[in-house]
XYZ file of C-alpha atoms in Angstrom:
695
model
C 24.921 17.408 43.523
C 22.793 17.935 40.444
C 20.279 19.937 39.974
C 16.616 18.494 39.205
C 14.400 20.658 36.195
C 11.115 21.096 36.849
C 10.788 22.004 33.314
C 11.802 18.249 32.480
C 8.586 16.542 32.933
C 6.147 15.836 30.300
C 2.849 16.459 30.112
C 0.952 12.768 30.268
C -0.725 13.451 27.224
C 2.310 14.157 25.609
C 3.838 10.632 25.208
C 6.427 11.033 27.187
C 7.321 9.620 30.423
C 5.977 11.194 33.576
C 7.029 9.786 36.993
C 4.627 8.328 38.782
C 3.296 9.017 42.488
C 5.239 7.252 45.470
C 3.236 4.683 46.976
C 2.334 6.976 50.214
C 3.721 10.305 48.884
C 1.543 13.327 48.961
C -0.568 14.743 46.919
C -0.450 18.291 45.973
C 0.392 21.295 43.942
C 3.997 22.953 45.427
C 6.639 22.822 42.979
C 8.553 20.190 45.106
C 6.308 17.736 44.756
C 6.032 17.987 40.809
C 9.528 17.725 40.554
C 10.351 14.784 43.066
C 9.117 11.276 44.122
C 9.659 10.829 48.073
C 11.141 6.826 48.910
C 9.261 6.582 51.983
C 9.801 2.778 52.949
C 13.574 3.091 53.432
C 15.861 2.234 55.927
C 19.697 4.036 56.334
C 22.518 2.979 57.160
C 24.274 4.766 59.806
C 27.450 5.662 61.673
C 28.462 4.192 64.638
C 31.181 4.810 66.947
C 33.784 2.972 69.578
C 36.633 3.718 71.442
C 38.581 3.187 68.229
C 36.891 3.377 64.994
C 33.886 4.765 63.159
C 31.380 2.419 60.986
C 28.813 2.920 58.759
C 27.854 5.204 55.982
C 26.814 8.887 56.256
C 26.032 11.464 52.630
C 27.464 14.840 52.303
C 25.961 17.601 54.371
C 23.165 18.380 51.682
C 22.870 14.736 50.258
C 24.575 13.088 47.648
C 22.794 12.911 44.078
C 23.524 10.075 41.309
C 22.150 9.315 37.923
C 20.599 5.836 39.045
C 22.095 2.882 37.127
C 20.559 -0.600 38.293
C 22.903 -3.484 38.899
C 21.647 -7.211 39.085
C 24.597 -8.614 37.573
C 27.955 -8.220 38.280
C 28.639 -7.500 34.483
C 26.264 -4.238 35.444
C 29.419 -2.947 37.399
C 31.124 -2.175 34.570
C 29.047 1.018 33.426
C 29.483 2.443 36.475
C 32.817 1.485 37.172
C 34.396 2.811 33.836
C 32.321 2.751 30.969
C 29.191 5.316 32.175
C 29.756 8.941 30.579
C 27.350 10.348 33.354
C 28.995 9.927 36.526
C 28.716 10.079 39.748
C 26.540 7.086 39.744
C 23.609 6.137 42.105
C 23.490 2.503 42.289
C 20.368 0.325 43.028
C 21.368 -2.750 43.302
C 19.898 -6.382 43.739
C 20.260 -7.926 47.519
C 21.855 -10.544 45.446
C 24.598 -8.888 45.049
C 24.650 -7.272 48.087
C 28.360 -8.762 49.676
C 31.876 -7.733 50.248
C 33.719 -8.501 47.674
C 31.182 -5.652 45.464
C 31.000 -3.548 47.931
C 34.864 -3.054 48.219
C 34.523 -2.445 44.795
C 32.322 0.532 44.966
C 34.046 1.950 47.896
C 37.312 2.428 46.216
C 35.862 4.645 43.231
C 34.956 8.317 43.038
C 32.340 7.183 40.626
C 29.778 5.974 43.149
C 27.730 8.620 44.848
C 25.460 5.864 46.652
C 23.711 2.864 47.279
C 19.661 1.732 47.122
C 19.698 -1.773 48.197
C 16.631 -4.510 47.335
C 15.635 -7.044 49.157
C 16.384 -10.268 47.907
C 13.524 -12.930 47.724
C 13.936 -15.852 48.699
C 16.851 -14.796 51.223
C 20.053 -15.648 49.531
C 20.744 -19.433 49.362
C 24.175 -19.069 50.539
C 23.641 -16.877 53.271
C 24.512 -13.707 54.263
C 25.922 -12.283 57.373
C 27.435 -8.706 57.569
C 28.449 -9.256 60.637
C 31.939 -10.491 62.339
C 33.326 -14.050 61.937
C 34.173 -14.042 65.726
C 31.130 -12.009 67.404
C 32.146 -9.562 70.291
C 35.713 -10.361 70.227
C 37.696 -9.020 72.595
C 35.105 -8.831 75.079
C 34.064 -12.024 76.070
C 36.204 -14.349 78.866
C 39.208 -15.540 76.630
C 42.206 -13.344 76.482
C 45.844 -13.268 76.560
C 45.101 -14.275 80.566
C 42.509 -16.324 80.455
C 42.194 -19.530 77.780
C 44.822 -17.599 75.126
C 44.263 -20.926 72.830
C 40.465 -20.151 73.079
C 40.475 -16.222 71.916
C 39.866 -14.409 68.507
C 38.356 -17.640 67.814
C 41.323 -19.471 67.476
C 39.863 -22.817 68.042
C 36.313 -22.225 66.565
C 34.733 -19.651 64.050
C 31.773 -18.999 65.132
C 30.451 -17.184 62.408
C 32.135 -18.784 59.345
C 29.734 -17.020 56.595
C 30.323 -12.693 58.310
C 31.729 -10.548 55.863
C 31.943 -7.985 58.127
C 30.450 -5.259 56.218
C 28.859 -4.187 59.180
C 31.744 -3.171 60.569
C 33.262 -1.161 57.569
C 33.047 2.986 57.243
C 31.537 3.851 54.021
C 31.892 7.428 52.354
C 28.475 7.329 50.556
C 24.609 6.704 51.572
C 23.382 3.755 51.802
C 19.746 2.691 51.822
C 17.737 -0.191 52.478
C 14.482 -0.692 49.736
C 11.682 -1.993 51.881
C 8.567 -1.556 49.339
C 8.893 -3.348 46.557
C 6.632 -1.281 44.875
C 9.035 1.697 45.459
C 11.725 -0.064 43.949
C 9.628 -1.127 40.877
C 9.108 2.896 40.253
C 12.922 3.491 40.645
C 13.643 0.982 37.952
C 10.775 2.050 35.658
C 12.331 5.532 35.824
C 15.851 3.900 34.447
C 14.285 1.771 32.017
C 12.672 4.900 30.868
C 15.193 6.995 30.648
C 18.813 5.677 31.567
C 19.352 1.982 29.525
C 22.217 2.927 27.295
C 21.235 2.613 23.692
C 23.511 0.498 21.420
C 26.081 0.243 23.598
C 26.327 4.446 24.131
C 25.330 6.903 26.550
C 21.534 7.201 27.082
C 20.344 11.342 26.598
C 19.349 13.605 28.723
C 16.824 14.067 30.736
C 18.026 11.177 32.959
C 17.059 9.565 36.193
C 18.701 10.443 39.101
C 18.662 9.833 42.661
C 19.465 11.946 45.980
C 19.838 10.382 49.270
C 20.309 12.525 52.851
C 21.885 10.786 55.498
C 24.542 13.100 56.963
C 26.118 12.356 60.323
C 27.288 14.754 63.168
C 29.617 12.319 64.895
C 32.609 11.797 63.540
C 36.094 9.486 64.154
C 35.269 7.470 67.663
C 33.778 7.623 70.867
C 36.026 8.941 72.395
C 36.441 12.223 69.848
C 32.147 12.295 69.766
C 32.213 11.925 73.593
C 34.215 14.685 74.586
C 32.964 17.178 72.108
C 29.127 16.641 73.455
C 31.249 17.163 76.857
C 32.363 20.635 75.709
C 29.617 21.473 74.348
C 27.697 21.003 78.023
C 29.819 22.723 79.363
C 30.430 26.103 77.532
C 27.731 26.103 75.172
C 24.402 27.797 75.582
C 22.455 25.650 73.428
C 24.836 22.721 73.406
C 24.001 20.425 70.275
C 24.841 16.735 70.931
C 26.721 14.246 67.984
C 26.764 11.138 69.482
C 24.947 9.199 72.241
C 25.659 5.828 73.910
C 23.996 2.855 73.355
C 21.628 1.697 75.969
C 18.267 0.400 77.259
C 17.134 -1.432 79.901
C 17.687 -5.646 81.006
C 14.730 -7.137 81.954
C 14.555 -9.132 85.166
C 12.613 -11.379 87.600
C 12.359 -13.723 90.298
C 10.963 -17.166 91.090
C 10.794 -15.898 94.782
C 9.926 -12.674 95.405
C 13.116 -10.759 96.789
C 14.018 -7.180 97.695
C 14.647 -4.970 94.578
C 16.037 -2.207 96.876
C 17.703 -4.445 99.479
C 20.216 -7.181 99.256
C 19.884 -10.776 99.170
C 21.745 -12.824 101.948
C 25.227 -13.924 101.107
C 23.629 -17.677 102.388
C 20.509 -17.237 99.575
C 21.775 -19.495 96.264
C 20.615 -18.224 92.881
C 20.302 -19.702 90.046
C 20.601 -17.417 86.694
C 18.646 -18.193 83.350
C 19.784 -15.675 80.708
C 18.988 -14.610 77.054
C 20.006 -11.515 74.750
C 16.685 -9.613 73.430
C 18.765 -7.693 70.876
C 19.974 -8.177 67.280
C 21.329 -6.102 64.464
C 21.866 -5.790 60.862
C 23.699 -3.449 58.237
C 20.864 -1.066 58.075
C 19.770 0.797 61.198
C 16.828 -0.347 63.043
C 16.266 -3.284 60.547
C 17.067 -5.934 63.335
C 14.494 -8.921 63.201
C 16.976 -11.412 64.754
C 14.247 -14.442 64.290
C 17.082 -17.239 65.340
C 20.083 -14.992 66.736
C 17.939 -13.531 69.700
C 13.830 -14.337 69.592
C 14.085 -17.932 69.368
C 15.930 -18.105 72.483
C 13.998 -15.399 74.664
C 10.843 -16.484 73.727
C 12.013 -20.177 74.647
C 12.827 -18.591 77.960
C 9.590 -16.665 78.441
C 7.910 -19.956 78.195
C 10.199 -21.947 80.621
C 9.608 -19.218 82.946
C 6.182 -19.591 83.025
C 6.162 -23.238 82.937
C 8.587 -23.161 85.871
C 5.796 -20.834 88.031
C 3.002 -23.087 87.361
C 5.233 -26.109 89.757
C 2.664 -26.419 93.112
C 5.999 -25.640 95.410
C 8.138 -22.906 93.931
C 7.837 -20.850 96.801
C 9.434 -23.967 98.938
C 12.129 -24.567 96.968
C 15.645 -24.605 98.384
C 17.433 -21.978 96.235
C 15.776 -18.739 93.784
C 15.709 -18.336 89.888
C 16.337 -15.199 88.480
C 15.051 -14.662 85.018
C 17.360 -12.438 82.888
C 16.757 -11.109 79.882
C 19.865 -8.687 78.587
C 19.527 -5.942 76.244
C 22.542 -4.616 74.115
C 24.690 -7.674 73.796
C 25.280 -7.567 70.266
C 27.055 -4.135 70.597
C 30.433 -6.184 72.886
C 28.045 -7.583 76.210
C 26.008 -4.242 77.240
C 23.392 -5.571 79.137
C 25.462 -8.039 80.885
C 28.658 -6.441 81.445
C 26.742 -3.633 82.996
C 24.788 -6.116 85.402
C 28.055 -7.829 86.432
C 29.506 -4.433 87.172
C 26.761 -3.445 89.418
C 26.868 -6.822 91.293
C 30.213 -6.141 91.849
C 29.717 -2.631 93.351
C 26.688 -3.564 95.204
C 24.304 -1.563 92.707
C 21.809 -5.082 92.472
C 20.018 -6.741 95.106
C 22.244 -10.272 93.901
C 26.184 -10.500 94.671
C 27.864 -12.579 91.941
C 28.822 -14.720 95.522
C 24.662 -15.177 95.222
C 24.883 -17.178 91.994
C 24.347 -20.826 92.340
C 24.737 -21.621 88.670
C 24.431 -19.679 84.933
C 21.952 -21.816 82.212
C 21.687 -19.499 78.882
C 19.250 -20.312 75.913
C 21.595 -19.131 72.999
C 19.924 -19.693 69.366
C 17.952 -22.592 69.465
C 15.414 -22.644 66.632
C 17.425 -24.843 64.315
C 18.287 -27.933 65.724
C 19.692 -30.424 63.590
C 16.723 -33.357 64.441
C 16.456 -33.172 68.542
C 19.732 -32.360 69.281
C 20.460 -29.804 71.769
C 24.044 -28.798 72.463
C 25.150 -27.844 75.825
C 28.383 -25.680 75.975
C 30.921 -25.574 79.072
C 34.222 -23.308 79.669
C 36.917 -25.518 79.598
C 39.225 -23.502 81.057
C 36.721 -23.196 84.430
C 35.285 -26.859 83.878
C 38.882 -28.227 85.250
C 38.227 -26.569 88.586
C 34.002 -26.662 88.602
C 33.288 -29.731 86.859
C 31.480 -31.492 89.278
C 28.957 -28.476 89.287
C 28.845 -28.197 85.636
C 27.974 -31.982 85.200
C 25.280 -31.691 87.811
C 23.904 -28.707 85.597
C 23.863 -31.246 82.613
C 22.704 -34.519 84.236
C 19.274 -32.024 84.872
C 19.083 -31.343 81.216
C 17.076 -34.198 79.900
C 13.697 -34.427 77.814
C 11.395 -36.835 76.342
C 11.528 -35.114 72.665
C 15.237 -32.946 72.977
C 18.164 -34.962 72.629
C 20.923 -33.286 74.862
C 24.937 -33.570 73.915
C 27.769 -32.014 75.956
C 29.591 -30.241 72.360
C 32.971 -30.964 74.057
C 35.522 -29.610 76.643
C 38.234 -28.722 73.754
C 36.119 -26.258 72.411
C 35.347 -22.769 73.976
C 31.926 -20.844 74.699
C 30.277 -19.452 71.916
C 29.637 -16.021 72.223
C 27.266 -15.709 75.397
C 26.402 -13.164 78.137
C 27.539 -16.020 80.417
C 31.249 -15.109 79.480
C 30.936 -11.929 81.002
C 29.706 -13.389 84.180
C 32.970 -15.736 84.026
C 35.326 -12.740 83.647
C 34.603 -11.322 87.152
C 34.190 -15.117 88.934
C 34.387 -18.949 88.336
C 30.804 -19.852 88.251
C 29.532 -23.217 86.759
C 27.226 -23.411 84.024
C 26.396 -24.282 80.039
C 25.117 -22.088 77.343
C 22.245 -24.158 74.997
C 22.685 -23.983 71.508
C 21.172 -25.403 68.411
C 25.150 -25.645 67.116
C 27.726 -27.933 68.232
C 30.586 -25.480 66.503
C 29.724 -22.381 63.922
C 26.466 -21.414 63.709
C 23.408 -22.725 62.397
C 22.323 -19.435 61.299
C 23.450 -18.139 58.041
C 21.944 -15.461 58.442
C 23.260 -14.072 61.941
C 22.563 -10.139 62.629
C 21.264 -9.732 58.963
C 18.059 -8.258 57.655
C 17.284 -11.731 56.633
C 17.254 -13.573 59.793
C 13.378 -13.626 59.541
C 10.272 -15.966 60.441
C 10.826 -17.531 57.093
C 14.626 -18.693 58.484
C 13.201 -20.367 61.641
C 10.710 -22.425 59.316
C 7.940 -20.203 60.790
C 5.017 -21.522 58.153
C 1.189 -20.696 58.336
C -1.802 -22.211 55.986
C -2.932 -19.548 53.456
C -5.939 -17.719 54.291
C -6.049 -17.156 57.377
C -7.155 -13.837 59.184
C -4.288 -12.678 61.764
C -6.484 -13.062 64.785
C -6.207 -17.397 63.401
C -2.757 -16.767 62.335
C -1.762 -15.492 66.357
C -3.107 -18.417 67.726
C -1.694 -21.140 64.900
C 0.173 -23.289 66.633
C 3.362 -23.828 64.191
C 6.139 -26.641 64.201
C 8.904 -24.385 65.113
C 6.392 -23.298 68.179
C 6.223 -27.023 69.173
C 9.965 -27.768 68.841
C 10.647 -24.353 70.808
C 7.866 -25.160 73.524
C 9.773 -28.552 74.064
C 13.651 -26.882 74.568
C 11.328 -24.526 77.388
C 10.227 -27.415 79.206
C 13.142 -29.471 79.520
C 14.762 -25.740 81.082
C 11.972 -25.523 82.901
C 12.552 -29.203 84.467
C 16.211 -28.995 84.759
C 15.685 -25.040 86.711
C 13.367 -27.058 89.399
C 15.506 -29.617 90.128
C 18.968 -27.416 90.562
C 16.798 -25.364 92.205
C 16.289 -28.229 94.821
C 12.574 -29.474 93.894
C 12.332 -32.896 94.386
C 8.498 -33.834 93.333
C 7.741 -35.254 89.942
C 8.333 -32.671 86.632
C 5.692 -34.498 84.617
C 3.583 -31.298 85.412
C 6.035 -28.775 84.228
C 5.185 -28.537 81.096
C 5.982 -25.426 78.265
C 2.934 -23.930 76.432
C 3.124 -24.504 72.471
C 0.175 -22.388 72.168
C 2.129 -19.272 74.511
C 5.336 -19.809 72.498
C 3.148 -19.457 68.950
C 1.737 -16.208 70.357
C 4.980 -14.657 71.109
C 6.325 -15.684 68.267
C 3.910 -14.070 66.220
C 3.990 -11.026 68.436
C 8.126 -10.520 68.135
C 8.545 -11.360 64.688
C 5.258 -10.758 62.748
C 3.160 -8.084 64.162
C 3.304 -6.851 67.284
C 0.062 -5.214 67.555
C -2.176 -7.903 67.825
C -4.955 -8.400 70.275
C -2.747 -10.663 72.871
C 0.291 -7.976 73.230
C -2.962 -4.728 73.115
C -4.337 -7.301 76.168
C -1.053 -7.143 78.427
C 0.347 -3.821 78.169
C -0.635 -0.750 80.034
C -2.924 2.023 78.268
C -0.445 4.386 78.146
C 1.817 2.569 76.398
C -0.307 1.403 73.094
C 2.115 3.426 70.741
C 4.952 0.916 71.021
C 2.905 -1.864 69.371
C 3.923 -1.179 65.579
C 3.379 -3.585 62.935
C 6.759 -5.081 61.745
C 8.425 -6.027 64.790
C 12.507 -4.681 64.971
C 14.992 -5.507 67.819
C 17.944 -2.894 67.228
C 19.020 -1.700 71.225
C 18.815 1.816 70.156
C 19.705 5.167 71.963
C 16.415 6.021 73.663
C 15.309 3.991 76.161
C 13.303 1.426 76.809
C 12.879 0.355 72.892
C 9.744 -1.567 72.265
C 11.283 -4.937 72.790
C 11.742 -4.010 76.009
C 8.775 -3.142 77.572
C 6.872 -6.570 75.324
C 9.220 -8.486 76.932
C 8.788 -6.587 80.749
C 4.452 -6.964 80.022
C 4.889 -10.388 78.823
C 6.857 -11.663 81.471
C 4.602 -9.943 83.899
C 1.758 -11.776 82.311
C 3.277 -15.124 82.265
C 4.642 -15.124 85.674
C 2.596 -12.778 87.737
C -0.548 -13.021 89.351
C -4.377 -11.027 89.052
C -4.485 -8.918 91.711
C -7.704 -7.804 92.853
C -6.840 -3.754 93.274
C -8.809 -0.848 92.087
C -6.784 1.431 89.421
C -5.957 3.788 91.844
C -4.695 1.302 94.346
C -2.913 -0.746 91.680
C -0.975 2.543 90.147
C -0.329 3.675 94.113
C 0.933 0.261 96.070
C 2.536 2.941 98.356
C -0.676 3.432 99.739
C -2.146 0.165 99.530
C -1.991 -2.213 103.196
C 0.003 -5.382 102.235
C 1.049 -4.508 98.707
C 4.610 -5.032 99.661
C 6.246 -2.559 97.088
C 9.481 -3.749 97.787
C 8.799 -7.625 96.321
C 6.385 -6.994 93.839
C 6.073 -4.635 90.799
C 1.871 -3.691 89.838
C 0.502 -2.850 86.506
C -2.837 -1.776 85.421
C -2.954 -3.417 81.735
C -5.952 -3.091 78.970
C -7.080 -5.890 79.314
C -9.610 -8.021 76.374
C -11.975 -6.807 74.502
C -15.031 -7.205 76.254
C -16.903 -9.909 73.683
C -19.786 -7.753 73.468
C -18.858 -4.410 73.528
C -15.852 -2.279 72.234
C -14.479 -1.854 75.778
C -11.938 -2.954 77.583
C -11.741 -5.079 81.035
C -8.878 -4.228 82.759
C -7.049 -5.173 85.551
C -4.190 -5.234 87.972
C -1.385 -7.626 87.237
C 1.313 -8.288 90.162
C 4.447 -9.662 89.218
C 8.192 -10.049 90.224
C 9.319 -8.295 86.947
C 11.902 -5.649 86.953
C 13.596 -3.339 85.050
C 17.549 -2.467 85.482
C 19.841 -0.219 83.258
C 21.602 -1.636 79.891
C 23.885 1.125 80.062
C 27.892 0.875 79.398
C 30.074 1.003 82.638
C 32.661 2.958 80.134
C 30.413 5.911 80.199
C 28.955 5.653 83.994
C 33.297 5.933 84.816
C 33.877 8.132 81.729
C 36.128 5.796 80.075
C 35.422 6.295 76.385
C 38.468 4.690 75.396
C 38.072 1.378 77.897
C 39.028 -1.891 76.350
C 37.066 -4.003 79.086
C 33.619 -2.336 78.458
C 31.563 -1.641 75.436
C 31.954 1.772 74.330
C 29.456 1.532 71.261
C 27.622 5.129 70.226
C 25.486 5.905 67.896
C 25.672 9.597 65.798
C 22.886 11.876 65.398
C 21.799 13.117 62.502
C 19.195 16.124 61.020
C 17.258 14.076 58.672
C 17.110 11.085 56.653
C 15.212 10.554 53.332
C 15.352 9.672 49.667
C 13.672 10.847 46.629
C 14.191 10.662 42.815
C 13.605 13.095 40.359
C 14.537 13.670 36.684
C 18.111 15.723 35.947
C 18.898 18.313 33.171
C 22.388 17.910 30.956
C 25.526 20.420 32.063
C 24.587 22.073 28.741
C 21.111 23.116 29.661
C 21.707 23.828 33.517
C 24.143 26.548 31.608
C 22.202 27.708 29.459
C 19.481 28.197 32.155
C 21.302 29.844 34.081
C 22.968 31.913 31.609
C 19.100 33.123 30.128
C 17.848 33.636 34.027
C 21.262 35.773 34.119
C 20.009 37.598 31.217
C 16.732 38.248 32.190
C 18.098 39.436 35.782
C 19.983 41.841 34.228
C 17.438 42.967 31.438
C 15.171 43.554 34.161
C 17.507 45.056 36.766
C 18.715 47.814 33.475
C 14.786 48.150 33.038
C 13.746 48.860 36.658
C 16.566 51.828 36.110
C 15.584 53.288 33.239
C 11.857 53.390 34.157
C 12.699 54.666 37.365
C 15.077 57.449 35.833
C 12.157 58.683 33.466
C 9.606 58.272 36.156
C 8.861 61.831 36.035
C 8.352 61.541 32.398
C 6.653 58.585 32.289
C 4.370 58.996 35.062
C 4.110 62.690 34.864
C 0.378 64.006 35.645
C -1.029 65.996 32.071
C -2.760 69.050 32.718
C -6.324 69.809 32.902
C -6.498 71.803 29.500
C -10.160 73.339 30.693
C -8.564 75.205 33.849
C -7.778 78.789 33.636
C -6.087 81.104 35.643
C -6.885 84.636 36.077
């Protein structure tokens, strides 16, 4: 690592270059603040581990430092990889060059100490997905024993633009620069100090960057969990090195069921499912507009529409609305729910499942077409039941088409249920074969990707309420799903009254994709959860739970499907002590409510719903089978600090001169101190008073 040089900064009036303060940086007179500019709006690539591998990035334990070089076209790499005289380099990489070809070149050289990536604007037109071409390969239903011709995406490559970058292991830090102003500060520093002059290297001082992202876990989940176990057994102060990815699934039922008991074996339940998590190359950057949000928002809207039907409590079959967490990482949520059903740790058994309807990516439809995917293996046995599901999926503004019986299911939670039992079901998507989404599992899967557009000049409140074309389109899909569920559940009445509300959909899209901290979300959550409402929503599963997305899906579902009950705050918070509360059947939540129009106070109220949470932790960790090939084994490494900063660095010669001069001054001061100490009685003796006379 290079050593920053405090004495290299010209004064602002000297005509030289002074490092400007970065946005949001602390102002003060300490030496450190005068040397460094912290980069506050960054997102690191961190290390994840599974049963066999480690993926992601890390820095050395003291951080990695390098001279900054801006790479805006591929030719600029030559300076870094061969010509530049001041390696190692810290590259500021244009977002359009953040691809597999470039990163594999950088991975194989010692001349690169790290990467800072700027976001490409507009989104890369050719698409960008750091995920796998065959997502969740090996953990779905297809294997050498079940539909081997469909295993490993042999028939259909679902994510053809997938580069697999997220699943590579890099031994240098890679950070995303989220703030364009900070990116400009770095570029200005580079322009003033590091630009090669007339083909020769720039002169010192040079602008350098330091990235800290040292990871504690190494090798695999098996290794890090074993170390955790040893620490917990023998250490007084155990230090955990990795944590399993975990959270909670959110679920509710159309008709209330006893959450602590068991549903009768004769009771049939239709499961509607979606995932609520996403991922990208960078930690906690997971907008997931098309890969997750479009489907779970449609699911929430369908749940609201179905609950409004007049005869829902008399339907022959119950409907369970299920939102799975951690599906991106080898189906954490769905595999756990199946495991719990098999082990009688869930109110439902697998035998209770009548059929399965899953909403996958649904926002990028070509025209009005929505594709129905079925499993070609189980379809041979369940064709009648599957055809019943498909025949009920009809809509006025949505054209439903079969994807074809020679094609396997796309990556979906339904596959985990099929592994356990043959269940008739369909997966609804906007793609017949390969994904329409060219930004799957990337930082570019944003509102723009699903064509969310707002007129200019709207206030936040007006934007929240503005019904976009995307919201109308998803509401149409939700209406089709709600009506199909009603008929599948045995409903015989006219379904024209079952209609998803585009206004609700547009509010959800705004809240889950643009700004969580909005007036509607504020009104439907508990007062003690105000802190979860950050600005820009992200949908990464993480290791601390529940995450913001889980909380919000829980309370949005409760708001859309529950009822307001006339209970006091004490009664609502303690339903056990409230007569006729039926705590086993319902969940009660005391929520903030909307602002009173004439004041700044809120009008809270009690919501009764059937919404519950169930654990989304892979069974591999319950069973302590950390090398499992049956269940997800993903863990996230721990770290002590994540930060980035820039500064000016001196030449090696000047650093050596500084060191030698410092040592010389130290030796001189030691000798001077020794001399003064040795002659102290002479140098500091008290002279006699000449007037004193002895008698």
